[in-house]
Short mmCIF file of C-alpha atoms and ligand atoms in Angstrom, two decimals:
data_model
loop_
_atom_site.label_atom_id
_atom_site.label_comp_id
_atom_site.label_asym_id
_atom_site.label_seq_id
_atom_site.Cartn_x
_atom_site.Cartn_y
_atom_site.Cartn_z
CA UNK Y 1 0.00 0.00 0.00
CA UNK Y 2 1.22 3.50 -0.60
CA UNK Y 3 0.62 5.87 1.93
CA UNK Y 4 0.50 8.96 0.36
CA UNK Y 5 1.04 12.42 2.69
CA UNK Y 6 -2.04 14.41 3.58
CA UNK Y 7 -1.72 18.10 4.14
CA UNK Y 8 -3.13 19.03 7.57
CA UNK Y 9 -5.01 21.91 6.29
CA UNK Y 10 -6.30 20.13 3.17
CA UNK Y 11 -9.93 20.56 2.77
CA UNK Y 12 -11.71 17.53 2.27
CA UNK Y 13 -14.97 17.97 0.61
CA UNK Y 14 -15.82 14.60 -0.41
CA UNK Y 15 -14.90 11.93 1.42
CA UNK Y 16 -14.11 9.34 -0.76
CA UNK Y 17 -11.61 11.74 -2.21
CA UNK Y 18 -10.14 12.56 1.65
CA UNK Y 19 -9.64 8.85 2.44
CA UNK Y 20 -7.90 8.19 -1.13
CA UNK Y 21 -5.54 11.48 -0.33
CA UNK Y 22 -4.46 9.95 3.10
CA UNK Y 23 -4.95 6.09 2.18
CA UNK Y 24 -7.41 5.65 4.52
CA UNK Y 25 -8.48 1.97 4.60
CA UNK Y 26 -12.13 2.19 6.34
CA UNK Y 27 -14.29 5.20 7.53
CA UNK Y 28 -17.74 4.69 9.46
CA UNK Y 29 -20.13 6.91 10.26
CA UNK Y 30 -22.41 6.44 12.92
CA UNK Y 31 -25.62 7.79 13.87
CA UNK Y 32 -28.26 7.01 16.72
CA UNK Y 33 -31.43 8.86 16.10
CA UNK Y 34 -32.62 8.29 20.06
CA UNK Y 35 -29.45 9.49 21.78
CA UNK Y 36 -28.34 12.27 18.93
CA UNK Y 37 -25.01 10.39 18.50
CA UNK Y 38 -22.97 11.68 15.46
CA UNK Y 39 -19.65 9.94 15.13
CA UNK Y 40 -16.89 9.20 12.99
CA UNK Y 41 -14.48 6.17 13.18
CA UNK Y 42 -11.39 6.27 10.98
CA UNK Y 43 -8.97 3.38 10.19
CA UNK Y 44 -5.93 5.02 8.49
CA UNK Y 45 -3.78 1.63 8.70
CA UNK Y 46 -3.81 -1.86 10.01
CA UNK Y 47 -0.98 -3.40 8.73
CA UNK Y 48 0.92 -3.52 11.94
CA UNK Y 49 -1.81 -4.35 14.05
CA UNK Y 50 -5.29 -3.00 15.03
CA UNK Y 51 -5.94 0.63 14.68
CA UNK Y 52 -5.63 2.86 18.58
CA UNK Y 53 -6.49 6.10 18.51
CA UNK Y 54 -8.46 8.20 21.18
CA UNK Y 55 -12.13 9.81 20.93
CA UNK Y 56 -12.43 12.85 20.63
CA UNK Y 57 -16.17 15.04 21.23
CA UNK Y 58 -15.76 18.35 19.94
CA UNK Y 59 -18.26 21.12 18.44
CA UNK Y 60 -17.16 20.75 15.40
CA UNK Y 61 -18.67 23.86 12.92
CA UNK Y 62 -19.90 21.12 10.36
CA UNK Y 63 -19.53 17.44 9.38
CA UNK Y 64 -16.77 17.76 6.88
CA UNK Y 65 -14.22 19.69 9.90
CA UNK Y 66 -15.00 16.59 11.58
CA UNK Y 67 -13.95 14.83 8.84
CA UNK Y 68 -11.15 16.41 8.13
CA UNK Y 69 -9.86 15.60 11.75
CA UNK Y 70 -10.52 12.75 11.99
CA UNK Y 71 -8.63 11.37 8.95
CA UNK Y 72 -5.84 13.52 9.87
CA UNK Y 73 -5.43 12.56 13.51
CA UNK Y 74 -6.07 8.49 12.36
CA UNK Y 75 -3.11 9.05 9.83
CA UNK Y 76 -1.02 11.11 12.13
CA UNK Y 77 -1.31 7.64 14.87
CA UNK Y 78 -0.24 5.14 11.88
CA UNK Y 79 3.01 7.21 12.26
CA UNK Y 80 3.50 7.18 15.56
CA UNK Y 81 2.59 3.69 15.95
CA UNK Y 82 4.73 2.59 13.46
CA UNK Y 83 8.13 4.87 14.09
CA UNK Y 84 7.89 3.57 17.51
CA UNK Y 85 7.62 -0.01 16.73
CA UNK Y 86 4.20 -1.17 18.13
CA UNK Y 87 2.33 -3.70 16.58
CA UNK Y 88 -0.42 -1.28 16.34
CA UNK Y 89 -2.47 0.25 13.15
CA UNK Y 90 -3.25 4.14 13.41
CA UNK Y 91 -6.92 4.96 14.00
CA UNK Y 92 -9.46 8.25 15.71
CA UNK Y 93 -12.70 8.65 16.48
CA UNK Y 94 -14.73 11.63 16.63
CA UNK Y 95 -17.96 12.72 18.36
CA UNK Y 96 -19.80 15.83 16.64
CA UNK Y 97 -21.21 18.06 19.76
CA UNK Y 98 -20.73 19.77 22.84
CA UNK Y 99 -18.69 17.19 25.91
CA UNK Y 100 -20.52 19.68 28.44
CA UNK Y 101 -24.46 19.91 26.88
CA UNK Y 102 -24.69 17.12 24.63
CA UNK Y 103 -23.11 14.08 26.06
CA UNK Y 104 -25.17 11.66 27.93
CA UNK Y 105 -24.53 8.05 29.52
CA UNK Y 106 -26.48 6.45 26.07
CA UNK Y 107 -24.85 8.54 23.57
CA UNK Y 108 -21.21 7.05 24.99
CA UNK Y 109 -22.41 3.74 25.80
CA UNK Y 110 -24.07 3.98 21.98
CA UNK Y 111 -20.65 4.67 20.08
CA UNK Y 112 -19.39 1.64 22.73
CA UNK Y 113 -21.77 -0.47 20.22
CA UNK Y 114 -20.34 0.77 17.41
CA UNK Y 115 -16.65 -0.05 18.50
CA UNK Y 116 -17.90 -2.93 19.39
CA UNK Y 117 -19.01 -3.63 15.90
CA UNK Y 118 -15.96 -3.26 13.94
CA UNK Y 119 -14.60 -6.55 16.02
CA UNK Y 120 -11.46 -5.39 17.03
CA UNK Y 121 -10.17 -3.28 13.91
CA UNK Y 122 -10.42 -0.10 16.08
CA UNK Y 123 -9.39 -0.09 19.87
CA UNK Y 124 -10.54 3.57 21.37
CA UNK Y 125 -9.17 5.63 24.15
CA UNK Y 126 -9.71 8.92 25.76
CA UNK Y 127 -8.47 12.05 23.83
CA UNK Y 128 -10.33 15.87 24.08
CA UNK Y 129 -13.75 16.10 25.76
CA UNK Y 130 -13.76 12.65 27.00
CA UNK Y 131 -13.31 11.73 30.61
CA UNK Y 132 -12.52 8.49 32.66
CA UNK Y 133 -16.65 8.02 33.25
CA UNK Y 134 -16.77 8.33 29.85
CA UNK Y 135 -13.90 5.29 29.33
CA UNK Y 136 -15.96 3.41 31.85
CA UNK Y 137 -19.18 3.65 30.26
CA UNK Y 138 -17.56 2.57 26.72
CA UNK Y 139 -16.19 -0.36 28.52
CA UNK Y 140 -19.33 -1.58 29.27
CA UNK Y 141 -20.18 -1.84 25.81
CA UNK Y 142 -16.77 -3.33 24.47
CA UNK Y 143 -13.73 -4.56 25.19
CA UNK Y 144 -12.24 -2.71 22.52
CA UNK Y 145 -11.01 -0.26 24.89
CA UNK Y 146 -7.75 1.25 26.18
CA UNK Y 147 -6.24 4.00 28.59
CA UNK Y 148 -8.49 2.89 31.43
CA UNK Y 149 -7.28 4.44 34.76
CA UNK Y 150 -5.69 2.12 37.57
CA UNK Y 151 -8.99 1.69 39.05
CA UNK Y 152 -10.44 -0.33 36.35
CA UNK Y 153 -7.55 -2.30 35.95
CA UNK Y 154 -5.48 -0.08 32.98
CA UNK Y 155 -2.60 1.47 33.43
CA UNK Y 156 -3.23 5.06 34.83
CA UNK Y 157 -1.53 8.53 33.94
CA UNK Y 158 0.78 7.89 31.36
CA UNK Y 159 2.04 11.16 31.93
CA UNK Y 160 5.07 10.28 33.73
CA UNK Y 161 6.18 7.67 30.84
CA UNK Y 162 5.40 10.30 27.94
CA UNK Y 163 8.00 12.92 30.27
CA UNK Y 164 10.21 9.71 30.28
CA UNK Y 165 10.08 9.01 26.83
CA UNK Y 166 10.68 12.89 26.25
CA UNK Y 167 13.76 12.80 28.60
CA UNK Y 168 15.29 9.49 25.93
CA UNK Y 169 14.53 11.83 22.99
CA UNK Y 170 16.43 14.69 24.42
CA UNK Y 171 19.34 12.54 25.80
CA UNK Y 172 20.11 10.90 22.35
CA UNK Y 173 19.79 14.25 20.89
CA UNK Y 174 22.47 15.77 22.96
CA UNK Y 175 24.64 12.38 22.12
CA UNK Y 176 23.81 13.21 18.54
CA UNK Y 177 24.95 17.19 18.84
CA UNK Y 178 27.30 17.13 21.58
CA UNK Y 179 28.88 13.49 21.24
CA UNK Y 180 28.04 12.56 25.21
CA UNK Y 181 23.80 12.58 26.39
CA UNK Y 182 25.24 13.91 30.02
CA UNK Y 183 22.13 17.05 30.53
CA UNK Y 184 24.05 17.95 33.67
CA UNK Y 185 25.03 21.84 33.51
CA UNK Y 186 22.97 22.13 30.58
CA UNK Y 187 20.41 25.28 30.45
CA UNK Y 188 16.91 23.54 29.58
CA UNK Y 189 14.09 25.58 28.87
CA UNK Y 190 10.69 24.28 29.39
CA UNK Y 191 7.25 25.83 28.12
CA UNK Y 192 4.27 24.24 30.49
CA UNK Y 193 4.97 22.94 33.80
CA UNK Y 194 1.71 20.90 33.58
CA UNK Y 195 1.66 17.02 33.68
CA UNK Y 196 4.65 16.20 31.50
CA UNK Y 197 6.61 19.41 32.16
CA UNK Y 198 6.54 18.44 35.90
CA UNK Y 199 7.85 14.95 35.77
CA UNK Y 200 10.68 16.15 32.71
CA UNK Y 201 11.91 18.89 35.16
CA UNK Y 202 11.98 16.50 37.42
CA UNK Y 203 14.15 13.85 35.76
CA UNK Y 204 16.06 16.58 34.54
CA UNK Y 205 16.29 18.20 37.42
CA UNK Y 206 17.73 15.10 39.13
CA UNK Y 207 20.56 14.82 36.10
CA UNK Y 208 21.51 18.47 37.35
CA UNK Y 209 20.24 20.52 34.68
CA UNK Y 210 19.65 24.72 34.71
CA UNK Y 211 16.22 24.81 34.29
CA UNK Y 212 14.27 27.94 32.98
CA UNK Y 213 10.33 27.46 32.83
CA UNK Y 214 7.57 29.74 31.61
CA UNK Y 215 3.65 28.86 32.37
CA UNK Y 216 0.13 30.39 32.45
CA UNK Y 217 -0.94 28.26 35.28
CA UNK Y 218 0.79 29.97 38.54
CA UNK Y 219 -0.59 27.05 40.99
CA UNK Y 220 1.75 24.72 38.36
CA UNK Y 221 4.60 27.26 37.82
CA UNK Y 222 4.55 26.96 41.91
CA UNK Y 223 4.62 22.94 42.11
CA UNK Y 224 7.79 23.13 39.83
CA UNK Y 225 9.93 25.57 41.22
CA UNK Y 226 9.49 24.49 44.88
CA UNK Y 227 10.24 20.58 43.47
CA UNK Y 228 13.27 21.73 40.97
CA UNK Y 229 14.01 25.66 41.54
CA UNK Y 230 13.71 26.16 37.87
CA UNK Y 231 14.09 30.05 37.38
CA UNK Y 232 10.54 31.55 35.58
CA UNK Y 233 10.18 33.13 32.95
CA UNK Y 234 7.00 35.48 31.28
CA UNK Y 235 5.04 32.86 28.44
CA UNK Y 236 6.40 34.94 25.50
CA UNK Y 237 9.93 35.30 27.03
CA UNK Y 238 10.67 31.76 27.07
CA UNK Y 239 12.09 31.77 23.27
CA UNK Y 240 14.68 34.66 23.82
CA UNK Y 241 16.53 32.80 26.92
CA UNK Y 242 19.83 31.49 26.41
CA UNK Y 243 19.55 27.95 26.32
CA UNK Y 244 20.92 24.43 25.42
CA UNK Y 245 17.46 22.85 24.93
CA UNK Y 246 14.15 24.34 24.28
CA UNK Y 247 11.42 21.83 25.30
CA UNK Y 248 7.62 22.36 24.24
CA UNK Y 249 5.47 20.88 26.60
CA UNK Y 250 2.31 22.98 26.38
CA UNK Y 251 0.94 24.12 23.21
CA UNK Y 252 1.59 23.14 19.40
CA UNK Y 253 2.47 25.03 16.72
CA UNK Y 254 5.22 26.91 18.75
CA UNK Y 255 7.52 26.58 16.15
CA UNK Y 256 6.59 29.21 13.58
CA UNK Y 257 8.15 32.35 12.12
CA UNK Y 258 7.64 34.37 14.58
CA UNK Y 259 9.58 32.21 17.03
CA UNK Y 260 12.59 30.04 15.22
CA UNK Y 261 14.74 33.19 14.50
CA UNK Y 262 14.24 33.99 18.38
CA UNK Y 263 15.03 30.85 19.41
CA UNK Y 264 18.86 30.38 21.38
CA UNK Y 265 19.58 26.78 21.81
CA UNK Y 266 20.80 23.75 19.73
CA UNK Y 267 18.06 20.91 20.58
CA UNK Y 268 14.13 21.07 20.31
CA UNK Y 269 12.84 18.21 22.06
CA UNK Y 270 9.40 18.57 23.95
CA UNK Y 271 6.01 16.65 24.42
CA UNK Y 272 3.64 18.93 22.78
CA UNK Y 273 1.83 17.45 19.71
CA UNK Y 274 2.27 19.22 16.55
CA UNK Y 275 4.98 21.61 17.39
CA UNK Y 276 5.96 22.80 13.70
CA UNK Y 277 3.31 25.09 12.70
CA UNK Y 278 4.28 24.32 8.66
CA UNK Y 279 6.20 20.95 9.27
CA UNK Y 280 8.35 21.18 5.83
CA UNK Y 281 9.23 24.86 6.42
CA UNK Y 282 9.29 24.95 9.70
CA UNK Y 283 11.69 22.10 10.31
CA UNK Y 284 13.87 23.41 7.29
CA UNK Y 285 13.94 26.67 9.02
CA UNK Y 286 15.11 24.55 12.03
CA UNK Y 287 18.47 23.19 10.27
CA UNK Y 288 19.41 26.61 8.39
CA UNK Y 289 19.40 28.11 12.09
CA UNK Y 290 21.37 24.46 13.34
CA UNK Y 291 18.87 23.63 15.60
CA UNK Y 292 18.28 19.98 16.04
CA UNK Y 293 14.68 18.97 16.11
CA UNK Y 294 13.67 15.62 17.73
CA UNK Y 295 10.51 14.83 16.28
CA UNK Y 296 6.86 15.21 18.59
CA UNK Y 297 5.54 12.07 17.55
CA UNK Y 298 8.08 10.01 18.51
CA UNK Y 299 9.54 11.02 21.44
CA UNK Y 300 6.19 12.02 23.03
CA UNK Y 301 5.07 8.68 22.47
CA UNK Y 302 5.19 7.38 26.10
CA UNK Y 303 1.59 7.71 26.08
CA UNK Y 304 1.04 5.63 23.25
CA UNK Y 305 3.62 2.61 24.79
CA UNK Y 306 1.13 3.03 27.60
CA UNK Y 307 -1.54 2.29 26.35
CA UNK Y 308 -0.29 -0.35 24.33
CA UNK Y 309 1.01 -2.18 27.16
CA UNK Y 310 -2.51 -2.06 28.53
CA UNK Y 311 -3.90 -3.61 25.25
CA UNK Y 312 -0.93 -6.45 25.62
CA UNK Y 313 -2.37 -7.77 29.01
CA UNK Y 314 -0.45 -7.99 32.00
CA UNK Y 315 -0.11 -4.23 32.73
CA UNK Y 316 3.70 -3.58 34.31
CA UNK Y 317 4.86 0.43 34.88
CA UNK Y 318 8.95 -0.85 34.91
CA UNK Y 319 8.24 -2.70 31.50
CA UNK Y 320 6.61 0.33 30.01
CA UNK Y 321 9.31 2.35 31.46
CA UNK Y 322 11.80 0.17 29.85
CA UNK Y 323 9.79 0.16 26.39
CA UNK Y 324 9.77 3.98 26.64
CA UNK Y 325 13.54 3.64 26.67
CA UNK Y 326 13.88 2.78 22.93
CA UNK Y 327 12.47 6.00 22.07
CA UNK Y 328 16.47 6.81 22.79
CA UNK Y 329 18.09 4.79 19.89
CA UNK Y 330 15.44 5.16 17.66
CA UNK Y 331 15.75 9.06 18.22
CA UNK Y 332 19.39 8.50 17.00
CA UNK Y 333 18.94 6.31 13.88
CA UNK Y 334 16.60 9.63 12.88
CA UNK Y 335 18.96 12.07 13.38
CA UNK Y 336 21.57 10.13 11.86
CA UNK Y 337 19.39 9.46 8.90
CA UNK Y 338 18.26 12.98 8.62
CA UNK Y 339 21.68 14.35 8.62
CA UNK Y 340 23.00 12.02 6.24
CA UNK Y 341 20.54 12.68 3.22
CA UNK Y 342 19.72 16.34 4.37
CA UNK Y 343 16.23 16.07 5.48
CA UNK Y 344 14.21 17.69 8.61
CA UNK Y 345 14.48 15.11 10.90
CA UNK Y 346 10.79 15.10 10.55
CA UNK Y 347 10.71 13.66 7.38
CA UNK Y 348 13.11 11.03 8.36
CA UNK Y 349 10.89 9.51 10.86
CA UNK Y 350 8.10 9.47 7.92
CA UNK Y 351 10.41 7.69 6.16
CA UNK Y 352 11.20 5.19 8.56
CA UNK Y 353 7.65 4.59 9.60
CA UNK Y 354 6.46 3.79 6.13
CA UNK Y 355 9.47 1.37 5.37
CA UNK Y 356 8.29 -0.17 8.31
CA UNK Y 357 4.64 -0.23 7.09
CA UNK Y 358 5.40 -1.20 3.61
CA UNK Y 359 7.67 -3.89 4.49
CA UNK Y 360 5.37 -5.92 6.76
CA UNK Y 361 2.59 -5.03 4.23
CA UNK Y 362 4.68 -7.09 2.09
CA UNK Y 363 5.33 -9.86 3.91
CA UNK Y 364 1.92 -10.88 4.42
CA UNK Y 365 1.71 -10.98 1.09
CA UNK Y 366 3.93 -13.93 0.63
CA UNK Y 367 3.28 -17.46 1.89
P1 LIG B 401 -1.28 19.87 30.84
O1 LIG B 401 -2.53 20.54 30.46
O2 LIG B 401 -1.20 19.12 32.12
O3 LIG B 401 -0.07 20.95 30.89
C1 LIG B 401 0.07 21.96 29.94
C2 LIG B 401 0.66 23.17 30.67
O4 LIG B 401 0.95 24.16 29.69
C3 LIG B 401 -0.31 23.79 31.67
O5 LIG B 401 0.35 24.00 32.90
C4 LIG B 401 -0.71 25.10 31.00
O6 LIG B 401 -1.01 26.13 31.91
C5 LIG B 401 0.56 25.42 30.21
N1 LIG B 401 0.36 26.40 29.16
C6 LIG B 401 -0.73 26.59 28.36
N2 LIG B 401 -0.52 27.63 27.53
C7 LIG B 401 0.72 28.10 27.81
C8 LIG B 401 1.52 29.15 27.27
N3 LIG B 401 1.07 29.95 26.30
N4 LIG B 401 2.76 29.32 27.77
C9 LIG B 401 3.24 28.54 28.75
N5 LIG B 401 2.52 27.53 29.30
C10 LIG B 401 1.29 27.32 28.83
O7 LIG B 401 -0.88 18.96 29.61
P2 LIG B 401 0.14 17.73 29.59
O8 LIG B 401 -0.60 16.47 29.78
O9 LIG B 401 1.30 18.04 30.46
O10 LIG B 401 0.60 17.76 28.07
C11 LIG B 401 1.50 18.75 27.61
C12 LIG B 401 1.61 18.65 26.09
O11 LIG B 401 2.10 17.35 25.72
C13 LIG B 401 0.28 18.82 25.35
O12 LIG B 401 0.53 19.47 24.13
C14 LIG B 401 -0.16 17.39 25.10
O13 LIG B 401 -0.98 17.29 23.95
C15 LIG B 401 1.17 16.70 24.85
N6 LIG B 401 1.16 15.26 25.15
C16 LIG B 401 0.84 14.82 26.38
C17 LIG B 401 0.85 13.47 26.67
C18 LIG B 401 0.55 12.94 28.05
O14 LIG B 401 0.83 11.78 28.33
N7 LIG B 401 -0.02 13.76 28.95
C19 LIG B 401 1.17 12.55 25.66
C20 LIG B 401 1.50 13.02 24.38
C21 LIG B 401 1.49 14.40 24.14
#
């Protein structure tokens, strides 16, 4: 199969024509008259293994903006699947409508049903508007479920393996610029001391990094200094500091014209999704400045290993801490790539991920 690159901001009119653009390989719609349940399931891929992707209920302006999400965010976790060597497919699910007005026990138990259908092809998971009630009333449909909190036997906040995965990414990057991954004495700049940012500060923190963080949130920006005594920083001041290591872990798209030719360091590695606003000419603009860029999707994929370990059986924290680990080498064998045939390091992990895809595709082709 080819798998053929889908602009985010392509507008997809008719859908036949958005899942040939993106190579989708199924799309359902679903629609429950009694409970007002609109949804979309994508399947992007399924070569490596059933599609995961989360569920997302958002008030989307009109059916084809749902669309157009949800085959972007089901391609975008084929990547990420694949580039960090799960057995898994890439797959999303979206519910048109309002998480605080229109969501109801039947409506959520409803799409349940409808996971349930597709036998296994998609496993869902919590994303945007969703909430752990909301996991446990889709679990009472199917079993087609993943990202359940401790309580219902899953495997809890993966926050603190998608900081550790983070914390790989940024280690191999330093081998990769600075021939040793040692952060100690290194100035590391962090945007968001939320979830992730706290547990990366505190890893980092613990290596004996200088750490420099800038939030919104003062009750968080709090929490992190007294743990770490990272200096703070104003929001918009955060690109100008002097730094090693800038490392996104709030917002996407913070990697945009406005902020590359302010930016001081030598490494981008952070968990935010999405963090080139224009991926090709925004991760170009990375190299002519010298900046390496370790890319989102894979190094923020802790979550994902998380999750995945839940849908193995058998949930263990040290194993998924130890799977989280590879994010370090495979990190490398990007950079390396990406340096050697002069391509955003971005476009190396595509890339690798499709090999990957294409090769096992062909496998199973052959007795
Ligand atoms: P979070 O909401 O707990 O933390 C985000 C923090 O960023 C908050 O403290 C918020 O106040 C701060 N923030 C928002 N706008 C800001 C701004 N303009 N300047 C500075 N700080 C700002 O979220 P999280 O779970 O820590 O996730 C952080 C990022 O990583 C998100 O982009 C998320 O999509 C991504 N991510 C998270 C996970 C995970 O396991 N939690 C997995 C993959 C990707």
């Amino acid at each position: 199969m080819t798998l053929v690159k889908q602009e985010n901001k392509a507008t997809i009119e008719k859908p036949f024509e958005g899942m040939t653009l993106g190579g989708h390989e199924q799309v359902t719609f679903c629609y429950d008259e009694a409970t007002g349940l609109r949804a979309i399931i994508a399947i992007h891929n399924t070569v490596l293994g059933p599609s995961l992707g989360g569920l997302r209920m958002w008030n989307y302006a009109n059916e084809t903006e749902a669309l157009n999400d949800v085959l972007r965010l089901s391609r975008g976790m084929t990547y990420k699947a694949a580039i960090t060597g799960l057995n898994l497919g890439g797959g999303k699910a979206v519910i048109i409508g309002n998480s605080k007005t229109d969501k109801s026990e039947a409506l959520i138990r409803r799409f349940g049903r409808f996971v349930e259908s597709l036998g296994g092809k998609y496993i869902t998971a919590e994303d945007v508007g969703i909430n752990t009630r909301d996991m446990e009333y889709i679990s009472q449909e199917t079993k087609h479920v993943s990202g359940l909190p401790e309580s219902m036997g899953g495997g809890g906040d993966p926050s603190p393996v998608t900081a550790y995965g983070v914390y790989m990414g940024m280690k191999a990057s330093a081998k990769h610029k600075w021939g040793s991954d040692s952060l100690a004495g290194k100035t590391i700049t962090v945007q968001g001391t939320g979830n992730v940012g706290f547990y990366l500060l505190q890893l980092l923190n613990k290596e004996g990094a200088k750490l420099v963080v800038a939030d919104i949130n003062e009750d968080n920006l709090k929490k992190a200094v007294a743990e770490t005594g990272a200096t703070v920083v104003g929001p918009n001041d955060i690109y100008d500091v002097q730094a090693d290591i800038y490392a996104p872990c709030a917002l996407g798209a913070t990697l945009n014209d406005d902020t590359i030719p302010r930016l001081k360091c030598e490494i981008v590695a952070g968990s935010a999704n999405n963090q080139l606003a224009v991926e090709d000419r925004d991760g170009e603009a990375l190299i002519e400045r010298g900046i390496i860029y370790a890319p989102d999707f894979l190094i923020n994929a802790g979550g994902l290993i998380n999750v995945y370990n839940e849908v193995l059986g058998k949930y263990n924290r040290d194993r998924v801490m130890r799977h989280a680990e590879t994010i370090y080498s495979q990190t490398l064998a990007i950079l390396e790539r990406a340096e050697a045939q002069k391509i955003t390091p971005q476009l190396a992990a595509n890339h690798i991920a499709e090999e990957r895809i294409n090769s096992i595709a062909a496998i199973k082709t052959r007795m």
